[in-house]
mmCIF file of C-alpha atoms and ligand atoms in Angstrom:
data_model
loop_
_atom_site.group_PDB
_atom_site.id
_atom_site.type_symbol
_atom_site.label_atom_id
_atom_site.label_comp_id
_atom_site.label_asym_id
_atom_site.label_seq_id
_atom_site.Cartn_x
_atom_site.Cartn_y
_atom_site.Cartn_z
ATOM 1 C CA MET F 16 10.083 -0.457 -23.371
ATOM 2 C CA SER F 17 10.638 2.414 -20.940
ATOM 3 C CA ARG F 18 9.226 1.574 -17.625
ATOM 4 C CA LEU F 19 7.500 3.827 -15.080
ATOM 5 C CA LYS F 20 9.878 4.949 -12.347
ATOM 6 C CA ILE F 21 8.564 4.588 -8.790
ATOM 7 C CA GLY F 22 9.713 6.270 -5.601
ATOM 8 C CA VAL F 23 8.956 4.100 -2.500
ATOM 9 C CA PHE F 24 8.631 5.646 0.918
ATOM 10 C CA ILE F 25 9.303 3.420 3.923
ATOM 11 C CA SER F 26 9.602 3.673 7.667
ATOM 12 C CA GLY F 27 10.188 0.129 8.668
ATOM 13 C CA ARG F 28 10.310 -3.501 7.662
ATOM 14 C CA GLY F 29 9.670 -2.982 3.962
ATOM 15 C CA SER F 30 7.918 -6.173 3.061
ATOM 16 C CA ASN F 31 5.651 -4.353 0.615
ATOM 17 C CA LEU F 32 8.763 -2.667 -0.816
ATOM 18 C CA GLN F 33 10.096 -6.218 -1.350
ATOM 19 C CA ALA F 34 6.941 -7.291 -3.168
ATOM 20 C CA LEU F 35 7.427 -4.376 -5.503
ATOM 21 C CA ILE F 36 11.048 -5.160 -5.961
ATOM 22 C CA ASP F 37 10.217 -8.770 -6.719
ATOM 23 C CA ALA F 38 7.537 -7.689 -9.181
ATOM 24 C CA ALA F 39 9.811 -5.272 -11.007
ATOM 25 C CA ALA F 40 12.546 -8.075 -11.285
ATOM 26 C CA ASP F 41 10.445 -9.292 -14.194
ATOM 27 C CA PRO F 42 11.430 -7.136 -17.276
ATOM 28 C CA ALA F 43 7.890 -7.329 -18.491
ATOM 29 C CA TYR F 44 6.597 -5.579 -15.419
ATOM 30 C CA PRO F 45 5.784 -1.999 -16.582
ATOM 31 C CA ALA F 46 7.454 -0.183 -13.522
ATOM 32 C CA GLU F 47 10.692 -0.061 -11.872
ATOM 33 C CA ILE F 48 11.807 1.281 -8.434
ATOM 34 C CA ALA F 49 14.117 4.335 -9.039
ATOM 35 C CA MET F 50 14.529 5.290 -5.446
ATOM 36 C CA VAL F 51 13.608 4.386 -1.869
ATOM 37 C CA ILE F 52 13.226 7.132 0.636
ATOM 38 C CA SER F 53 13.174 6.497 4.453
ATOM 39 C CA ASN F 54 12.491 8.884 7.311
ATOM 40 C CA ARG F 55 14.315 6.413 9.656
ATOM 41 C CA PRO F 56 18.011 5.571 9.087
ATOM 42 C CA GLU F 57 17.514 2.216 10.942
ATOM 43 C CA ALA F 58 14.460 0.995 8.724
ATOM 44 C CA PRO F 59 15.200 -2.634 7.809
ATOM 45 C CA GLY F 60 13.611 -1.982 4.480
ATOM 46 C CA LEU F 61 16.768 0.022 3.430
ATOM 47 C CA GLU F 62 18.734 -3.249 3.456
ATOM 48 C CA ARG F 63 16.295 -4.753 0.954
ATOM 49 C CA ALA F 64 16.827 -1.701 -1.405
ATOM 50 C CA ALA F 65 20.528 -2.021 -1.025
ATOM 51 C CA ARG F 66 20.424 -5.806 -1.874
ATOM 52 C CA ALA F 67 18.478 -4.881 -4.954
ATOM 53 C CA GLY F 68 20.965 -2.206 -5.973
ATOM 54 C CA ILE F 69 18.283 0.538 -5.650
ATOM 55 C CA ALA F 70 19.335 4.157 -4.873
ATOM 56 C CA ARG F 71 18.416 5.027 -1.157
ATOM 57 C CA ARG F 72 17.861 8.292 0.676
ATOM 58 C CA VAL F 73 17.438 8.707 4.314
ATOM 59 C CA ILE F 74 15.563 11.977 5.108
ATOM 60 C CA ALA F 75 15.469 12.178 8.846
ATOM 61 C CA GLU F 76 14.038 15.654 8.727
ATOM 62 C CA PRO F 77 11.607 16.230 11.726
ATOM 63 C CA SER F 78 9.597 19.027 10.046
ATOM 64 C CA ARG F 79 6.911 17.867 7.540
ATOM 65 C CA PRO F 80 7.726 20.652 4.998
ATOM 66 C CA GLY F 81 11.459 20.017 5.428
ATOM 67 C CA PHE F 82 11.028 16.278 4.562
ATOM 68 C CA ALA F 83 8.704 17.123 1.712
ATOM 69 C CA ALA F 84 11.083 19.575 0.153
ATOM 70 C CA ALA F 85 14.078 17.168 0.210
ATOM 71 C CA ALA F 86 11.869 14.262 -0.904
ATOM 72 C CA ASP F 87 10.413 16.292 -3.779
ATOM 73 C CA ALA F 88 13.753 17.310 -5.140
ATOM 74 C CA ALA F 89 15.142 13.750 -4.898
ATOM 75 C CA LEU F 90 12.056 12.305 -6.701
ATOM 76 C CA ARG F 91 12.088 14.811 -9.511
ATOM 77 C CA GLN F 92 15.706 14.505 -10.083
ATOM 78 C CA ALA F 93 15.312 10.694 -10.328
ATOM 79 C CA GLY F 94 12.462 11.141 -12.887
ATOM 80 C CA VAL F 95 9.872 9.490 -10.714
ATOM 81 C CA GLY F 96 6.349 9.289 -12.070
ATOM 82 C CA LEU F 97 4.643 7.579 -9.144
ATOM 83 C CA VAL F 98 5.208 7.617 -5.337
ATOM 84 C CA ALA F 99 4.233 4.497 -3.488
ATOM 85 C CA LEU F 100 3.927 4.694 0.317
ATOM 86 C CA ALA F 101 4.870 1.225 1.763
ATOM 87 C CA GLY F 102 4.622 1.344 5.524
ATOM 88 C CA TYR F 103 5.496 5.020 5.571
ATOM 89 C CA MET F 104 4.208 5.886 9.152
ATOM 90 C CA ARG F 105 4.326 9.771 9.060
ATOM 91 C CA ILE F 106 1.600 12.223 7.901
ATOM 92 C CA LEU F 107 2.843 13.977 4.659
ATOM 93 C CA ASP F 108 2.867 17.706 4.211
ATOM 94 C CA GLY F 109 -0.240 18.942 2.498
ATOM 95 C CA GLY F 110 1.708 20.798 -0.267
ATOM 96 C CA PHE F 111 3.498 17.539 -1.166
ATOM 97 C CA VAL F 112 0.184 15.571 -1.377
ATOM 98 C CA ALA F 113 -1.258 18.351 -3.636
ATOM 99 C CA ALA F 114 1.808 18.474 -5.884
ATOM 100 C CA TRP F 115 1.834 14.580 -6.372
ATOM 101 C CA ARG F 116 -2.041 14.351 -6.592
ATOM 102 C CA ASP F 117 -3.034 11.220 -8.452
ATOM 103 C CA ARG F 118 0.631 10.169 -8.712
ATOM 104 C CA LEU F 119 0.833 9.247 -4.935
ATOM 105 C CA VAL F 120 -0.565 5.949 -3.664
ATOM 106 C CA ASN F 121 -0.671 4.135 -0.277
ATOM 107 C CA ILE F 122 -1.473 0.646 0.974
ATOM 108 C CA HIS F 123 -3.342 0.210 4.093
ATOM 109 C CA PRO F 124 -4.238 -3.174 6.009
ATOM 110 C CA SER F 125 -8.048 -2.694 6.125
ATOM 111 C CA LEU F 126 -10.949 -2.379 3.703
ATOM 112 C CA LEU F 127 -11.029 1.410 3.766
ATOM 113 C CA PRO F 128 -12.854 3.500 4.855
ATOM 114 C CA ALA F 129 -13.170 1.107 7.727
ATOM 115 C CA PHE F 130 -10.483 1.251 10.296
ATOM 116 C CA PRO F 131 -8.083 4.040 9.194
ATOM 117 C CA GLY F 132 -5.035 4.887 11.310
ATOM 118 C CA LEU F 133 -2.942 2.746 13.456
ATOM 119 C CA HIS F 134 -3.618 -0.924 14.411
ATOM 120 C CA ALA F 135 -6.184 -1.501 11.703
ATOM 121 C CA GLN F 136 -6.067 -5.261 12.234
ATOM 122 C CA ARG F 137 -6.775 -4.929 15.919
ATOM 123 C CA GLN F 138 -9.591 -2.505 15.139
ATOM 124 C CA ALA F 139 -11.108 -5.082 12.823
ATOM 125 C CA LEU F 140 -11.005 -7.797 15.337
ATOM 126 C CA GLU F 141 -12.507 -5.516 18.079
ATOM 127 C CA ALA F 142 -15.363 -4.641 15.610
ATOM 128 C CA GLY F 143 -16.077 -8.262 14.969
ATOM 129 C CA VAL F 144 -16.212 -7.912 11.204
ATOM 130 C CA ARG F 145 -16.263 -11.190 9.169
ATOM 131 C CA PHE F 146 -14.058 -9.719 6.513
ATOM 132 C CA SER F 147 -11.098 -7.341 6.602
ATOM 133 C CA GLY F 148 -8.398 -6.954 4.057
ATOM 134 C CA CYS F 149 -6.269 -4.322 2.396
ATOM 135 C CA THR F 150 -6.748 -1.276 0.214
ATOM 136 C CA VAL F 151 -4.447 0.589 -2.325
ATOM 137 C CA HIS F 152 -5.648 4.136 -2.854
ATOM 138 C CA PHE F 153 -4.623 7.522 -4.145
ATOM 139 C CA VAL F 154 -3.521 9.688 -1.281
ATOM 140 C CA ARG F 155 -5.567 12.696 -0.046
ATOM 141 C CA GLU F 156 -4.653 14.944 2.682
ATOM 142 C CA ALA F 157 -6.638 13.281 5.612
ATOM 143 C CA VAL F 158 -4.939 10.107 6.792
ATOM 144 C CA ASP F 159 -5.871 6.942 4.915
ATOM 145 C CA THR F 160 -8.483 8.549 2.588
ATOM 146 C CA GLY F 161 -8.586 8.922 -1.133
ATOM 147 C CA PRO F 162 -9.909 7.320 -4.199
ATOM 148 C CA ILE F 163 -9.717 3.485 -4.014
ATOM 149 C CA ILE F 164 -7.758 1.676 -6.717
ATOM 150 C CA ALA F 165 -7.981 -1.900 -5.540
ATOM 151 C CA GLN F 166 -8.883 -4.001 -2.485
ATOM 152 C CA ALA F 167 -8.476 -7.608 -1.275
ATOM 153 C CA ALA F 168 -10.923 -9.143 1.108
ATOM 154 C CA VAL F 169 -9.419 -11.407 3.838
ATOM 155 C CA PRO F 170 -11.860 -13.511 5.928
ATOM 156 C CA VAL F 171 -11.499 -13.079 9.755
ATOM 157 C CA ARG F 172 -11.432 -16.558 11.330
ATOM 158 C CA GLY F 173 -12.672 -17.447 14.727
ATOM 159 C CA ASP F 174 -9.190 -18.253 16.058
ATOM 160 C CA ASP F 175 -7.550 -15.092 14.798
ATOM 161 C CA ASP F 176 -5.539 -12.872 16.969
ATOM 162 C CA GLU F 177 -3.866 -9.666 15.722
ATOM 163 C CA ASP F 178 -0.678 -11.491 14.545
ATOM 164 C CA ARG F 179 -2.521 -14.184 12.606
ATOM 165 C CA LEU F 180 -4.860 -11.825 11.006
ATOM 166 C CA SER F 181 -2.107 -9.278 10.163
ATOM 167 C CA SER F 182 0.114 -11.997 8.452
ATOM 168 C CA ARG F 183 -2.805 -13.145 6.256
ATOM 169 C CA ILE F 184 -3.614 -9.506 5.385
ATOM 170 C CA LEU F 185 0.028 -8.960 4.637
ATOM 171 C CA GLN F 186 0.073 -11.861 2.231
ATOM 172 C CA ALA F 187 -2.716 -10.143 0.407
ATOM 173 C CA GLU F 188 -0.978 -6.827 0.527
ATOM 174 C CA HIS F 189 1.983 -8.367 -1.240
ATOM 175 C CA ARG F 190 -0.126 -9.471 -4.148
ATOM 176 C CA LEU F 191 -2.343 -6.339 -4.231
ATOM 177 C CA TYR F 192 0.324 -3.575 -4.317
ATOM 178 C CA PRO F 193 2.293 -4.853 -7.340
ATOM 179 C CA PHE F 194 -1.097 -5.416 -9.107
ATOM 180 C CA ALA F 195 -2.376 -1.831 -8.414
ATOM 181 C CA VAL F 196 0.838 -0.280 -9.427
ATOM 182 C CA ARG F 197 0.735 -2.213 -12.667
ATOM 183 C CA LEU F 198 -2.724 -0.807 -13.442
ATOM 184 C CA PHE F 199 -1.323 2.661 -12.858
ATOM 185 C CA ALA F 200 1.701 2.074 -14.945
ATOM 186 C CA GLU F 201 -0.394 0.660 -17.744
ATOM 187 C CA GLY F 202 -2.414 3.951 -17.793
ATOM 188 C CA ARG F 203 -5.627 2.122 -16.930
ATOM 189 C CA LEU F 204 -6.824 4.270 -13.998
ATOM 190 C CA ARG F 205 -9.068 7.300 -14.341
ATOM 191 C CA VAL F 206 -9.972 9.250 -11.265
ATOM 192 C CA THR F 207 -13.284 11.031 -11.132
ATOM 193 C CA GLY F 208 -14.194 12.648 -7.760
ATOM 194 C CA ASN F 209 -13.724 9.798 -5.208
ATOM 195 C CA ARG F 210 -14.028 6.989 -7.709
ATOM 196 C CA VAL F 211 -11.404 5.295 -9.842
ATOM 197 C CA ALA F 212 -12.446 3.638 -13.061
ATOM 198 C CA VAL F 213 -10.205 0.686 -14.212
ATOM 199 C CA SER F 214 -10.189 0.194 -17.888
ATOM 200 C CA GLY F 215 -10.592 -3.537 -19.008
ATOM 201 C CA ALA F 216 -11.341 -4.836 -15.469
ATOM 202 C CA ALA F 217 -14.451 -6.530 -14.111
ATOM 203 C CA ALA F 218 -15.397 -7.145 -10.508
ATOM 204 C CA PRO F 219 -16.679 -10.638 -9.410
ATOM 205 C CA GLU F 220 -20.431 -10.912 -9.379
ATOM 206 C CA GLU F 221 -21.005 -13.196 -6.603
ATOM 207 C CA ALA F 222 -20.997 -12.498 -2.866
ATOM 208 C CA MET F 223 -18.792 -14.411 -0.561
ATOM 209 C CA LEU F 224 -20.050 -15.648 2.790
ATOM 210 C CA ASN F 225 -18.080 -15.997 5.929
ATOM 211 C CA PRO F 226 -18.545 -18.416 7.586
ATOM 212 C CA LEU F 227 -18.981 -20.282 4.488
ATOM 213 C CA ASP F 228 -19.565 -23.811 5.573
ATOM 214 C CA ALA F 229 -21.467 -23.443 8.931
ATOM 215 C CA LEU F 230 -24.407 -25.415 7.470
ATOM 216 C CA ALA F 231 -22.105 -28.125 5.924
ATOM 217 C CA SER F 232 -20.974 -29.470 9.292
ATOM 218 C CA PRO F 233 -23.722 -29.101 11.896
ATOM 219 C CA PRO F 234 -22.412 -29.033 15.571
ATOM 220 C CA ASP F 235 -22.584 -32.352 17.390
HETATM 221 C C1 LIG Z 6 1.758 -2.837 6.047
HETATM 222 O O1 LIG Z 6 0.764 -3.694 6.687
HETATM 223 C C2 LIG Z 6 1.017 -1.575 5.560
HETATM 224 O O2 LIG Z 6 -0.281 -1.807 4.982
HETATM 225 C C3 LIG Z 6 0.907 -0.728 6.797
HETATM 226 O O3 LIG Z 6 2.111 -0.939 7.456
HETATM 227 C C4 LIG Z 6 2.573 -2.135 7.245
HETATM 228 C C5 LIG Z 6 4.003 -2.009 6.612
HETATM 229 O O4 LIG Z 6 4.647 -3.291 6.467
HETATM 230 N N1 LIG Z 6 0.620 0.626 6.528
HETATM 231 C C6 LIG Z 6 -0.201 1.342 7.168
HETATM 232 O O5 LIG Z 6 -0.809 0.991 8.141
HETATM 233 C C7 LIG Z 6 -0.475 2.738 6.663
HETATM 234 N N2 LIG Z 6 -1.509 3.454 7.316
HETATM 235 P P1 LIG Z 6 5.914 -3.304 5.590
HETATM 236 O O6 LIG Z 6 6.964 -2.252 6.114
HETATM 237 O O7 LIG Z 6 6.445 -4.806 5.756
HETATM 238 O O8 LIG Z 6 5.531 -3.142 4.176
#
């Protein structure tokens, strides 16, 4: 079976990259990581790629078009069919986003369109929402926009601070990203306007409540 080749862009820690590396370690997973590109030479995620024997490129090109041209050439040479942003913290060149339309995905730590941009988990805490979570979406030119492929909802707890909420959302990210990439690789996604149809998938019917058990144990 020939597997879909993915290019992963990182800027930092690379824990989502690691989740994709771990998923692709299973030969039955329908995608493999052909190349990791970082805009920062010191990104710890590069070490993860090295340990997994994956080709790495550092493109520390300050101009957006300069980065895009170098990345585009490297991705095409490697036969990449999907680009996955995994903690890539720069805005991409508009021409690059257009050239890779519907073959370029991102993960973001909120239930988009709520809380785009930086510090999404802090924004969620400040807004007092009962659920936050994470989103994998096709990339469009405006930051953290584009048709949504999959989301995971994470309850916000009364004792959450930014670190605690971030780490529970991150655990959900590590499940969601390999899942969404699998759907793409299996050819199950169809984009129409701002909506993505997923063939052979059903959403749960029931609502979840947060707090769930406030009536179960009345205050003393
Ligand atoms: C992740 O939480 C990811 O969702 C977020 O950066 C973190 C990267 O962690 N991305 C964004 O906020 C993009 N707007 P990682 O480097 O360990 O994968």
